[in-house]
Short mmCIF file of N, CA and C in Angstrom, two decimals:
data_model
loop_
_atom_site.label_atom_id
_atom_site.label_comp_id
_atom_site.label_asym_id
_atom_site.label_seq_id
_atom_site.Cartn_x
_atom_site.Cartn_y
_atom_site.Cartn_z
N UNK R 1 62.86 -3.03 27.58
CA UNK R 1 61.81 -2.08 27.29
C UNK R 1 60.72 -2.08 28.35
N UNK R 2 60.94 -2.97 28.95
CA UNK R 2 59.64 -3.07 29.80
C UNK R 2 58.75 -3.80 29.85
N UNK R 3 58.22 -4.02 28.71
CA UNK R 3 56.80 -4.59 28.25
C UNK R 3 56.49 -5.91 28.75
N UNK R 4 57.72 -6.56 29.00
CA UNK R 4 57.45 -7.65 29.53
C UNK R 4 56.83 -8.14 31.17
N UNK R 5 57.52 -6.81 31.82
CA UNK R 5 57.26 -6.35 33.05
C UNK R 5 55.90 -6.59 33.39
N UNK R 6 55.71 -5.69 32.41
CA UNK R 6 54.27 -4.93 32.64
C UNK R 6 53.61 -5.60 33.03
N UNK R 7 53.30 -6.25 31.56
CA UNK R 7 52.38 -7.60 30.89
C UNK R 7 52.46 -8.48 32.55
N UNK R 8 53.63 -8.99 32.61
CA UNK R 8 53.42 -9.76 33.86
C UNK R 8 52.89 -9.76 35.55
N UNK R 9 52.71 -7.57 35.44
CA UNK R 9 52.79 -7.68 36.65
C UNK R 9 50.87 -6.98 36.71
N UNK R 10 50.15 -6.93 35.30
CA UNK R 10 48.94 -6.55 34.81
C UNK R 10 48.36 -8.17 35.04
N UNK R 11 48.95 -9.28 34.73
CA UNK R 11 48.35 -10.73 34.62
C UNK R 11 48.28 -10.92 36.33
N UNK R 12 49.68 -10.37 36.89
CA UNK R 12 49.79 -10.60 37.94
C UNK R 12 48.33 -10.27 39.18
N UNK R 13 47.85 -8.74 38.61
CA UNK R 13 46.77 -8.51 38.86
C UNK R 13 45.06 -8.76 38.66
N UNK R 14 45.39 -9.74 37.84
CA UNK R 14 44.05 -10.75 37.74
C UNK R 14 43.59 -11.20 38.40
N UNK R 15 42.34 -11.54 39.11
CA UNK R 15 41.80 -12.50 40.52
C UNK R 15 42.00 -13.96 39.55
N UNK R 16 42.45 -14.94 40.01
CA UNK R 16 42.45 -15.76 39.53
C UNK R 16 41.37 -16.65 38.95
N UNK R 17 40.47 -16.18 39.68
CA UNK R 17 38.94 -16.79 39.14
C UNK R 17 39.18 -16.46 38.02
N UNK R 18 39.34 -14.72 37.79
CA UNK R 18 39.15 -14.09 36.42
C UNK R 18 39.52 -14.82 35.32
N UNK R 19 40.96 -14.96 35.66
CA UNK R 19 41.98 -15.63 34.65
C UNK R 19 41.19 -17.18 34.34
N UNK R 20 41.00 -17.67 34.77
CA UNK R 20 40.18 -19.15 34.97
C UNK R 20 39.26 -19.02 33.72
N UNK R 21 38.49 -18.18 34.13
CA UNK R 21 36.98 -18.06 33.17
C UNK R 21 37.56 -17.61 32.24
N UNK R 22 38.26 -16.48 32.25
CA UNK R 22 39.03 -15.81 30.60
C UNK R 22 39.51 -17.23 29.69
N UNK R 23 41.08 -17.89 30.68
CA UNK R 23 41.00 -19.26 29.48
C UNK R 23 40.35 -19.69 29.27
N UNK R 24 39.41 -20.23 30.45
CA UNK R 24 38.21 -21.45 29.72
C UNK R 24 37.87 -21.01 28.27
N UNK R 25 36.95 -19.44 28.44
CA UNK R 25 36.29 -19.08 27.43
C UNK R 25 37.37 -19.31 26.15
N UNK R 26 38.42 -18.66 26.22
CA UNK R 26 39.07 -18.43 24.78
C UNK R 26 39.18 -19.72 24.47
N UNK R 27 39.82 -21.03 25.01
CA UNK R 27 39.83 -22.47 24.75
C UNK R 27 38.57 -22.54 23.86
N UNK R 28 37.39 -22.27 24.17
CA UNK R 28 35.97 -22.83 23.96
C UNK R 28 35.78 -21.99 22.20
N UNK R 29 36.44 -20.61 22.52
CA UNK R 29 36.80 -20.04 21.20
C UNK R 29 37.57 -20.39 20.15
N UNK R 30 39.20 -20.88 20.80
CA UNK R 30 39.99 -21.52 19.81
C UNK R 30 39.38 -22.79 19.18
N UNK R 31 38.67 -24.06 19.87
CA UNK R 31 38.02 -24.87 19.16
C UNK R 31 36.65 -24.66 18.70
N UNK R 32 36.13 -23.66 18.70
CA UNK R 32 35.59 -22.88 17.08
C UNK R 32 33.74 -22.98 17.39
N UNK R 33 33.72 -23.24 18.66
CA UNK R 33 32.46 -23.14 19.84
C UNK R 33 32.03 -21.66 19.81
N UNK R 34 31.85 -20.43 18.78
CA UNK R 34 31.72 -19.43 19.13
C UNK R 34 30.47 -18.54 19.97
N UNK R 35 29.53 -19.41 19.54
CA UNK R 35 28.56 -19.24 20.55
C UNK R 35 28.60 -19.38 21.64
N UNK R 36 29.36 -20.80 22.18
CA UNK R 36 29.42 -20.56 23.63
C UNK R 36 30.80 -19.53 23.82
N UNK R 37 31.40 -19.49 23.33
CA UNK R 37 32.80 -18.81 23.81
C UNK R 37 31.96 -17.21 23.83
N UNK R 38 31.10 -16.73 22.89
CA UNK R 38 30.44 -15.20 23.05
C UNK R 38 29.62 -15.46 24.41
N UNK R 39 29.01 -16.24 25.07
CA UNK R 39 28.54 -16.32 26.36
C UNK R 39 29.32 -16.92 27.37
N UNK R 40 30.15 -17.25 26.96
CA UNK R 40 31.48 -17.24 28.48
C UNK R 40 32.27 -15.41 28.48
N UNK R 41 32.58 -15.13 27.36
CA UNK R 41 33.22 -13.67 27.21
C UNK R 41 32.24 -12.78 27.59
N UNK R 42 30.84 -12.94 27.64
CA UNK R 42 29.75 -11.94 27.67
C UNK R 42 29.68 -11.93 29.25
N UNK R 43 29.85 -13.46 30.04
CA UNK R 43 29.64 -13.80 31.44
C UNK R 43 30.80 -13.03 32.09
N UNK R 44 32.04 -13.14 31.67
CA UNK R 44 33.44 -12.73 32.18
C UNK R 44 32.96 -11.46 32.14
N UNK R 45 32.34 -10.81 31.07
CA UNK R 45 32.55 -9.23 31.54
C UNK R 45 31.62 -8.69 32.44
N UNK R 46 30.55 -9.62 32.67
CA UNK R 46 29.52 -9.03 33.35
C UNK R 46 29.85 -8.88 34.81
N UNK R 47 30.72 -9.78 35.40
CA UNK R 47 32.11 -10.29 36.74
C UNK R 47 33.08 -9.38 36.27
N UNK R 48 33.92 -9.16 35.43
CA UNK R 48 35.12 -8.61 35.35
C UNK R 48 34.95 -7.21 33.95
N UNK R 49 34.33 -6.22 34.20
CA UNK R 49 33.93 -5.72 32.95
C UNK R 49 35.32 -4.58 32.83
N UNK R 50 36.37 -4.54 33.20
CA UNK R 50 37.54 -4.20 33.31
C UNK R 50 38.96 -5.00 32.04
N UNK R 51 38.18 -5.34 31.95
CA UNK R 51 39.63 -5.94 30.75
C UNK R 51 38.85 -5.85 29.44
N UNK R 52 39.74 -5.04 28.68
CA UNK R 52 39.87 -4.87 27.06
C UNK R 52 39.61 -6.05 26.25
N UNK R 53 41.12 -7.36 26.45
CA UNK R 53 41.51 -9.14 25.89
C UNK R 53 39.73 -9.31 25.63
N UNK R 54 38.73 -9.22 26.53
CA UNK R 54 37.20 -9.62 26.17
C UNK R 54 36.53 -9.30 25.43
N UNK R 55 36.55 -8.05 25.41
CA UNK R 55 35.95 -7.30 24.49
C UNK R 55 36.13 -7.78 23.11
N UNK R 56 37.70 -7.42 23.16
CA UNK R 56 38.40 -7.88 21.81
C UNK R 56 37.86 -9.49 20.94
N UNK R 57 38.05 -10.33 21.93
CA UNK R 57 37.32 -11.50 21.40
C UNK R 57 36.15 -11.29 21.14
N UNK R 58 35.22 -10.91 22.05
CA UNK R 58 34.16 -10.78 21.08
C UNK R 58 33.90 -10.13 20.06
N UNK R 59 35.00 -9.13 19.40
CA UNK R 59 34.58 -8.04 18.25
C UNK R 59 35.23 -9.67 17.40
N UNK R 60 36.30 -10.26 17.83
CA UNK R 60 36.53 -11.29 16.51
C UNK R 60 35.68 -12.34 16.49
N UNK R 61 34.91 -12.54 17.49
CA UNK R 61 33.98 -14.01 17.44
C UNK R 61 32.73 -13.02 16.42
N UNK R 62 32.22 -12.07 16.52
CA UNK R 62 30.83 -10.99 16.17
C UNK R 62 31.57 -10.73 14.44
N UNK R 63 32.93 -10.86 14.49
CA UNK R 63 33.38 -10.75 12.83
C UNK R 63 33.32 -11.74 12.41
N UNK R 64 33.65 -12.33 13.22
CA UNK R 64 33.57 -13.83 12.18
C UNK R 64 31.78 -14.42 11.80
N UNK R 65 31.14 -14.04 12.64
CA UNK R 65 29.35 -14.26 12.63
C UNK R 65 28.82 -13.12 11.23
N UNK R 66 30.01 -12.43 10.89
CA UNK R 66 29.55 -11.03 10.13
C UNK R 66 29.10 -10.33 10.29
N UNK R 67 28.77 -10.21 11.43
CA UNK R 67 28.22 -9.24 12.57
C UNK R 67 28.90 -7.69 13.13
N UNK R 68 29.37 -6.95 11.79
CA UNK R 68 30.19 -5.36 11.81
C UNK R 68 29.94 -4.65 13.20
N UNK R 69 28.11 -4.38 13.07
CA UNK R 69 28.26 -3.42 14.27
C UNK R 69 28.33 -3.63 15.41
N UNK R 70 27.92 -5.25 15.56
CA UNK R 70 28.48 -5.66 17.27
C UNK R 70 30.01 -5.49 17.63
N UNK R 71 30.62 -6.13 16.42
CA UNK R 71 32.44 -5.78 16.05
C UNK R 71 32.55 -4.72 16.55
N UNK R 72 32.28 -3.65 15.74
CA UNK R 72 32.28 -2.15 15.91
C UNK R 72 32.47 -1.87 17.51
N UNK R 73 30.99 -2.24 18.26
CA UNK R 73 30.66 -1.76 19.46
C UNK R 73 32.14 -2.82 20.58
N UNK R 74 32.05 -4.07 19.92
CA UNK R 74 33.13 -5.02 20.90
C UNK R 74 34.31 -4.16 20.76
N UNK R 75 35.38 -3.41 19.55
CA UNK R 75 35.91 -2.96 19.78
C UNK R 75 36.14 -1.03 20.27
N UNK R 76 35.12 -0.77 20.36
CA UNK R 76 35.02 0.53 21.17
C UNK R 76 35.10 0.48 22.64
N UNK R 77 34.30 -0.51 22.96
CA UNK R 77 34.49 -0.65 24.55
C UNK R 77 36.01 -1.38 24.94
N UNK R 78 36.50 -2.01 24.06
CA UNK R 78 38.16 -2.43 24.50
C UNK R 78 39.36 -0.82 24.14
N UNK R 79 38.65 -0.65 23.13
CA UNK R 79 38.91 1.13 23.66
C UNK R 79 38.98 2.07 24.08
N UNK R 80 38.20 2.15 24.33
CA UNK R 80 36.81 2.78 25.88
C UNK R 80 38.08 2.68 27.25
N UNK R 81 38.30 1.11 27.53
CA UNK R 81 39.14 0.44 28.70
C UNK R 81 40.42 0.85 28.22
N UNK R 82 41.16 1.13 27.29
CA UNK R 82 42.13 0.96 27.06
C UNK R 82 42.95 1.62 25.17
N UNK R 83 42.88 2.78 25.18
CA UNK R 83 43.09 3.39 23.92
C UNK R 83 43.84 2.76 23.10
N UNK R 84 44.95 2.67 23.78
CA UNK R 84 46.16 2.00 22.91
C UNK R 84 46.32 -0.25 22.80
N UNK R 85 45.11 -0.26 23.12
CA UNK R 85 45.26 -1.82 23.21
C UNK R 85 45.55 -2.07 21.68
N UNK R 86 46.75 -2.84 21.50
CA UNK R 86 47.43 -3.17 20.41
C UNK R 86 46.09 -4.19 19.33
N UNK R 87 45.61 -5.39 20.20
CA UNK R 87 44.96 -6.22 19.41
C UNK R 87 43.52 -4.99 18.98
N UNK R 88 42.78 -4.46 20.00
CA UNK R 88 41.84 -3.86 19.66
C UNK R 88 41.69 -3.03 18.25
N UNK R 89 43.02 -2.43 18.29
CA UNK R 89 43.32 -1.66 17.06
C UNK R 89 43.43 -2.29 16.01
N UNK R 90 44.57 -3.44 16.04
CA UNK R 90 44.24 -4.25 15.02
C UNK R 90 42.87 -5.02 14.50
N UNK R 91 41.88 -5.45 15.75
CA UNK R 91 40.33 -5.65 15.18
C UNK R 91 39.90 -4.94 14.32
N UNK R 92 40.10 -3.24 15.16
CA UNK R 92 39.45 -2.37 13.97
C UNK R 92 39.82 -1.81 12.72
N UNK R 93 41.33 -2.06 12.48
CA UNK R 93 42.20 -2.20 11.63
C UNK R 93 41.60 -3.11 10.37
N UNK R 94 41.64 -4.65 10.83
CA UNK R 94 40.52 -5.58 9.78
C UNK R 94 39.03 -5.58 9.13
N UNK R 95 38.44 -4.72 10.38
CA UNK R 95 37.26 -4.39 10.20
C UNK R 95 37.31 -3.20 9.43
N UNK R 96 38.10 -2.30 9.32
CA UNK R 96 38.01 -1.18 8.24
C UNK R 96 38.28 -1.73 6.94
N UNK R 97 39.25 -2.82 6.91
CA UNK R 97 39.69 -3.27 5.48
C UNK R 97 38.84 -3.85 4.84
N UNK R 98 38.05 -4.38 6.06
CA UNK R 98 36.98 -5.94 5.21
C UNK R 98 35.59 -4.83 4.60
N UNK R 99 35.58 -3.66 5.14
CA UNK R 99 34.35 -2.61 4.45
C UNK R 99 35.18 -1.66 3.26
N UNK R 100 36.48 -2.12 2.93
CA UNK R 100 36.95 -1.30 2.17
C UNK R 100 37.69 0.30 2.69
N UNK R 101 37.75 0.45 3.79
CA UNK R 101 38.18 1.70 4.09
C UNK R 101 39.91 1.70 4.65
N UNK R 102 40.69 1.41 3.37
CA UNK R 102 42.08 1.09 3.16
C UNK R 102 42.69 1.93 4.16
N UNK R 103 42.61 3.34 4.06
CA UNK R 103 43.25 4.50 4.56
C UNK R 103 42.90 4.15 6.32
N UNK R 104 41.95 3.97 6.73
CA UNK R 104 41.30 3.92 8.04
C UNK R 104 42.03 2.56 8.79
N UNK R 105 42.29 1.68 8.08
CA UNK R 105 42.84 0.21 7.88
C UNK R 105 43.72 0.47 8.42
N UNK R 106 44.87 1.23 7.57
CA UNK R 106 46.38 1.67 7.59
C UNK R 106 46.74 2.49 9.15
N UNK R 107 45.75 3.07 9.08
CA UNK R 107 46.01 3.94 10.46
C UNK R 107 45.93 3.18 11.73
N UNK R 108 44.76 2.29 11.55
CA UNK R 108 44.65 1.87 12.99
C UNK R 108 45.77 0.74 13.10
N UNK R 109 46.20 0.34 12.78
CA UNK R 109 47.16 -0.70 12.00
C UNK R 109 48.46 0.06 12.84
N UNK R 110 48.73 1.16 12.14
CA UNK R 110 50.26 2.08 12.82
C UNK R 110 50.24 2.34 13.87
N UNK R 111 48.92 2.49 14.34
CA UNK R 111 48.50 3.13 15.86
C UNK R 111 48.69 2.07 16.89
N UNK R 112 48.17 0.39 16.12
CA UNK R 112 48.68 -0.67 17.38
C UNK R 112 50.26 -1.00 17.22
N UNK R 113 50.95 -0.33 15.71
CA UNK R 113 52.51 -1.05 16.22
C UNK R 113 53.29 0.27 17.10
N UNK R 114 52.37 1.53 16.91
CA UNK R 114 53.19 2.60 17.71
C UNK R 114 52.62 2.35 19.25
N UNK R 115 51.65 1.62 19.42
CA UNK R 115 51.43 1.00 20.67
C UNK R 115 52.45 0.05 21.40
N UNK R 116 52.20 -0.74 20.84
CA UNK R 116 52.95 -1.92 21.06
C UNK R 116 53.51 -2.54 19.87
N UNK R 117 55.19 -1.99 19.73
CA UNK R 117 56.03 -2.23 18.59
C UNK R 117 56.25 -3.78 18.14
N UNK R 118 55.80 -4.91 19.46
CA UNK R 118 56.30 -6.37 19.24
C UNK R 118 54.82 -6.84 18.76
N UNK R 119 53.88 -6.05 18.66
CA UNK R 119 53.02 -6.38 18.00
C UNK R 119 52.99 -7.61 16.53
N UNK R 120 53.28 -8.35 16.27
CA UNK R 120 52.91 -8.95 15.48
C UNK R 120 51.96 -8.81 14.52
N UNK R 121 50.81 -9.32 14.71
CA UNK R 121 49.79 -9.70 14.14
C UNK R 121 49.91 -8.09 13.12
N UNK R 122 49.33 -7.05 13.30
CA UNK R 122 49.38 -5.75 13.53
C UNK R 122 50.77 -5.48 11.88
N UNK R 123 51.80 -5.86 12.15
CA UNK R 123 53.18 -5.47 11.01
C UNK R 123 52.35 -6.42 10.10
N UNK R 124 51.89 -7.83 10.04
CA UNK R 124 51.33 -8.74 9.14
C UNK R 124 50.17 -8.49 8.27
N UNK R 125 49.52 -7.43 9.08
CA UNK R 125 48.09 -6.86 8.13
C UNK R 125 48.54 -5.68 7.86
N UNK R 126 49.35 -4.98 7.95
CA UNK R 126 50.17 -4.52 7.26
C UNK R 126 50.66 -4.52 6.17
N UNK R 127 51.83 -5.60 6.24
CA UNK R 127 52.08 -6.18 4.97
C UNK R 127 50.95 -6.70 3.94
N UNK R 128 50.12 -7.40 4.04
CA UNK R 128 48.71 -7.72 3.29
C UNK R 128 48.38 -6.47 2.70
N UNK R 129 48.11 -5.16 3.98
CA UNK R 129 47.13 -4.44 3.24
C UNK R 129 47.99 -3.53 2.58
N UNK R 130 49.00 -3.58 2.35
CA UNK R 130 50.39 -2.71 1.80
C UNK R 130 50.60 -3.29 0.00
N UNK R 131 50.55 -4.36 0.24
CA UNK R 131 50.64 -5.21 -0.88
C UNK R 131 49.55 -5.65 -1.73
N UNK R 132 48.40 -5.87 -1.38
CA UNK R 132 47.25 -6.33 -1.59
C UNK R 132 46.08 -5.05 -2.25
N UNK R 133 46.32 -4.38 -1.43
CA UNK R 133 45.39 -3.63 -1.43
C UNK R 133 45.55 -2.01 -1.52
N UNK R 134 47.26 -1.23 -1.02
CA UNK R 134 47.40 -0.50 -1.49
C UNK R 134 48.52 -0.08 -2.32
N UNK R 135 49.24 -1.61 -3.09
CA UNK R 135 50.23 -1.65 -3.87
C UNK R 135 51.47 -0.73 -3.65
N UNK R 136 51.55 -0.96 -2.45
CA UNK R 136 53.19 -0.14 -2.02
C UNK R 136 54.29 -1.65 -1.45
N UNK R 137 54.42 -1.81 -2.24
CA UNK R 137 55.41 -3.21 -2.37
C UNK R 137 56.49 -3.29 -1.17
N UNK R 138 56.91 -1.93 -1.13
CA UNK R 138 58.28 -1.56 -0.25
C UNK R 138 57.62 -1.52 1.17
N UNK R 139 57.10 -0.78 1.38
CA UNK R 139 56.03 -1.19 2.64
C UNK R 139 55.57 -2.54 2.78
N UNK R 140 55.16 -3.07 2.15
CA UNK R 140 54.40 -4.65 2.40
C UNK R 140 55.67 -5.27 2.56
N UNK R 141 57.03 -5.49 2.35
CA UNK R 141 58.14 -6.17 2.10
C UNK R 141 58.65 -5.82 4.02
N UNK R 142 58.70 -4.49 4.17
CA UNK R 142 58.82 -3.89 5.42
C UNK R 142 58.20 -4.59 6.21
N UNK R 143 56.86 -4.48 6.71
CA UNK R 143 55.88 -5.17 7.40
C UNK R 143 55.94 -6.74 7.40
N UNK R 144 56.07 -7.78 6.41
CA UNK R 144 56.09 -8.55 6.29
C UNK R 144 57.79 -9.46 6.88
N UNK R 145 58.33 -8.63 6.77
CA UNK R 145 59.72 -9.17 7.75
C UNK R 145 59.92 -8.46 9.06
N UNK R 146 59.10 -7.68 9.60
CA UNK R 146 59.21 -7.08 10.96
C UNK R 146 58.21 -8.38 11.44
N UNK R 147 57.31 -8.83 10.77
CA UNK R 147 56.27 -9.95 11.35
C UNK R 147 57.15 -11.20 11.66
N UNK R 148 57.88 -11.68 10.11
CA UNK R 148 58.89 -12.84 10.51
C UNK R 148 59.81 -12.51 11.62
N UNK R 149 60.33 -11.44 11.75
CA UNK R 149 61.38 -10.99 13.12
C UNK R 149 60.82 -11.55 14.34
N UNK R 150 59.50 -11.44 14.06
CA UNK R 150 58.80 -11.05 15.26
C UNK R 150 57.98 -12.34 15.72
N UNK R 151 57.61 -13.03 15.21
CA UNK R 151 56.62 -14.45 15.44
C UNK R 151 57.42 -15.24 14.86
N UNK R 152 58.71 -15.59 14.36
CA UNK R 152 59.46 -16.70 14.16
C UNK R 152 58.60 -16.86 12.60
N UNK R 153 59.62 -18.23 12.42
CA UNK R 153 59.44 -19.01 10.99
C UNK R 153 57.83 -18.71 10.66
N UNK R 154 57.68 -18.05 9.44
CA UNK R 154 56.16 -18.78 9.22
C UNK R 154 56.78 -18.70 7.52
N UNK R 155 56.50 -20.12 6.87
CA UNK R 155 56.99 -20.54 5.71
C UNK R 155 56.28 -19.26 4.61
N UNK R 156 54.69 -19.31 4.87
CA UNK R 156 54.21 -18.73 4.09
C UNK R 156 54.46 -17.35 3.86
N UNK R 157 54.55 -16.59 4.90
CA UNK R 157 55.16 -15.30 4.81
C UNK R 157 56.48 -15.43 4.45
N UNK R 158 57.39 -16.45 4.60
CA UNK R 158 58.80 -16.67 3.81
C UNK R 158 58.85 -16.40 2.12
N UNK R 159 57.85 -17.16 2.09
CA UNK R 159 57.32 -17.34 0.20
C UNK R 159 57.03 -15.99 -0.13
N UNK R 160 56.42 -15.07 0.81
CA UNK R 160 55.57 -13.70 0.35
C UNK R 160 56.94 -12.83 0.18
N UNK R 161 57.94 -13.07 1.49
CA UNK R 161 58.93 -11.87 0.76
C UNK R 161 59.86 -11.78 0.02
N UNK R 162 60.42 -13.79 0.05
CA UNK R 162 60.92 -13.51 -1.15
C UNK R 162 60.62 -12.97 -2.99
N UNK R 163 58.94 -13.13 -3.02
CA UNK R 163 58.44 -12.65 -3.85
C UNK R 163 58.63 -11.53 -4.09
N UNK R 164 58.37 -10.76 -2.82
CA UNK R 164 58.17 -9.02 -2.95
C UNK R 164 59.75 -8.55 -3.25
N UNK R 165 60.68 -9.49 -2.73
CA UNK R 165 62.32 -8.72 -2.53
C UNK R 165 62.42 -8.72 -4.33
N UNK R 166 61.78 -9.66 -5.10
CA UNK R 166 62.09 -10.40 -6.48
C UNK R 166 61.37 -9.11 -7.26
N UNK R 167 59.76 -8.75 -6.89
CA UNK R 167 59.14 -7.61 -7.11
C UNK R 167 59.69 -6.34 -6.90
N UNK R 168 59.94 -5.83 -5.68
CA UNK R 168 60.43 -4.76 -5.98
C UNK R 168 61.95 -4.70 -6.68
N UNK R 169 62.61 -5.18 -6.69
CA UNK R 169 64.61 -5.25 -7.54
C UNK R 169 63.24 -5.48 -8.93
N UNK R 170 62.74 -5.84 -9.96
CA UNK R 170 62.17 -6.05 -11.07
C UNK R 170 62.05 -4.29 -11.22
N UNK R 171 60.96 -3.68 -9.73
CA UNK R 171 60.74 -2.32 -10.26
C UNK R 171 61.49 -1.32 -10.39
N UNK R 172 63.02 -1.47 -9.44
CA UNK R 172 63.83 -0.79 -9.27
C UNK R 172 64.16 -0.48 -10.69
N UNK R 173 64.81 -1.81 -10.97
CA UNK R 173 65.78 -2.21 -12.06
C UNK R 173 64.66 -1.47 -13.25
N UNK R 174 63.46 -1.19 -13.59
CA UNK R 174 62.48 -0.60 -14.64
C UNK R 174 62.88 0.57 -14.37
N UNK R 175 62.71 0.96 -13.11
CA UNK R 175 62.79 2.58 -12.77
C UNK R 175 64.27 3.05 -13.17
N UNK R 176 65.00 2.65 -13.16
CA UNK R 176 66.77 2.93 -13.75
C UNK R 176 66.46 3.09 -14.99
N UNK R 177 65.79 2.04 -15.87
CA UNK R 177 65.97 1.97 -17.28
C UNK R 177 65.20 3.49 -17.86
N UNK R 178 64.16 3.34 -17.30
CA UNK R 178 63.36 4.74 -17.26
C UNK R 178 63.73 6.09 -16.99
N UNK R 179 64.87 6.03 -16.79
CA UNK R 179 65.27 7.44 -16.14
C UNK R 179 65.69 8.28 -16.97
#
């Protein structure tokens, strides 16, 4: 498909400084430093204000602070750079769900797997918000094994579909009797 290409020959085009400061920062993010990781990501863009990946972190470091409209603004400008950035969409994807706006959720959600189909993360809030939140079982069952396809073993999502496979055959099997 390509994508792999791409990806490699887009990294390929990084100044390496760039790349440098980008890991540092996210490192400083993954161990849960978000303050400094929002002023290493804030520094990177002010040097490199060309990559989306920054932005994006900061709309999830500014969500996680509960901080919507910085979110908001972090993921417009990774939009801004880049329409179809898969994670961006998915930011704003979560950020529509966590204000309740299911429908808005759903869309931006389709828009990063019609982006980028190996999307992960993206089929997984999916499944959640399919199941959870807009009780379409068959969809959430969908999403939730395009995710296992896709990111390998994760036990817990194992547990979720055999549930849903158990859930929906329960509704089938009602809907027959009903007929």
């Amino acid at each position: 498909d390509g994508g792999a290409s791409e990806a490699d020959a887009a990294l390929a085009a990084i100044p390496v400084q760039a790349l440098t400061m980008f890991e540092q920062a996210a490192a400083v993010m993954a161990a849960g430093d978000f303050l400094e990781a929002e002023l290493r990501f804030q520094e990177f863009l002010l040097r490199y204000p060309g990559y989306p990946g920054a932005h994006v972190n900061l709309a999830i470091i500014h969500a996680q602070n509960g901080n919507d409209a910085a979110a908001q603004a972090a993921i417009d400008a990774a939009l801004a750079l880049d329409p179809d950035n898969a994670p961006a969409l998915n930011q704003q994807g979560m950020l529509f769900r966590r204000n309740g706006k299911f429908i808005e959720a759903e869309a931006a959600y389709l828009k990063a797997v019609t982006a980028s189909p190996d999307y992960a993360l993206a089929h997984y809030n999916l499944g959640v918000l399919n199941e959870l939140y807009l009780q379409r079982l068959d969809a959430a069952l969908q999403h939730f094994e395009l995710y296992q396809e896709l990111a390998g073993e994760d036990k817990q999502v194992e547990k979720w579909i055999a549930d849903l496979r158990r859930r929906v055959a329960a509704t089938q099997r009602t809907a027959n009797v009903a007929e």
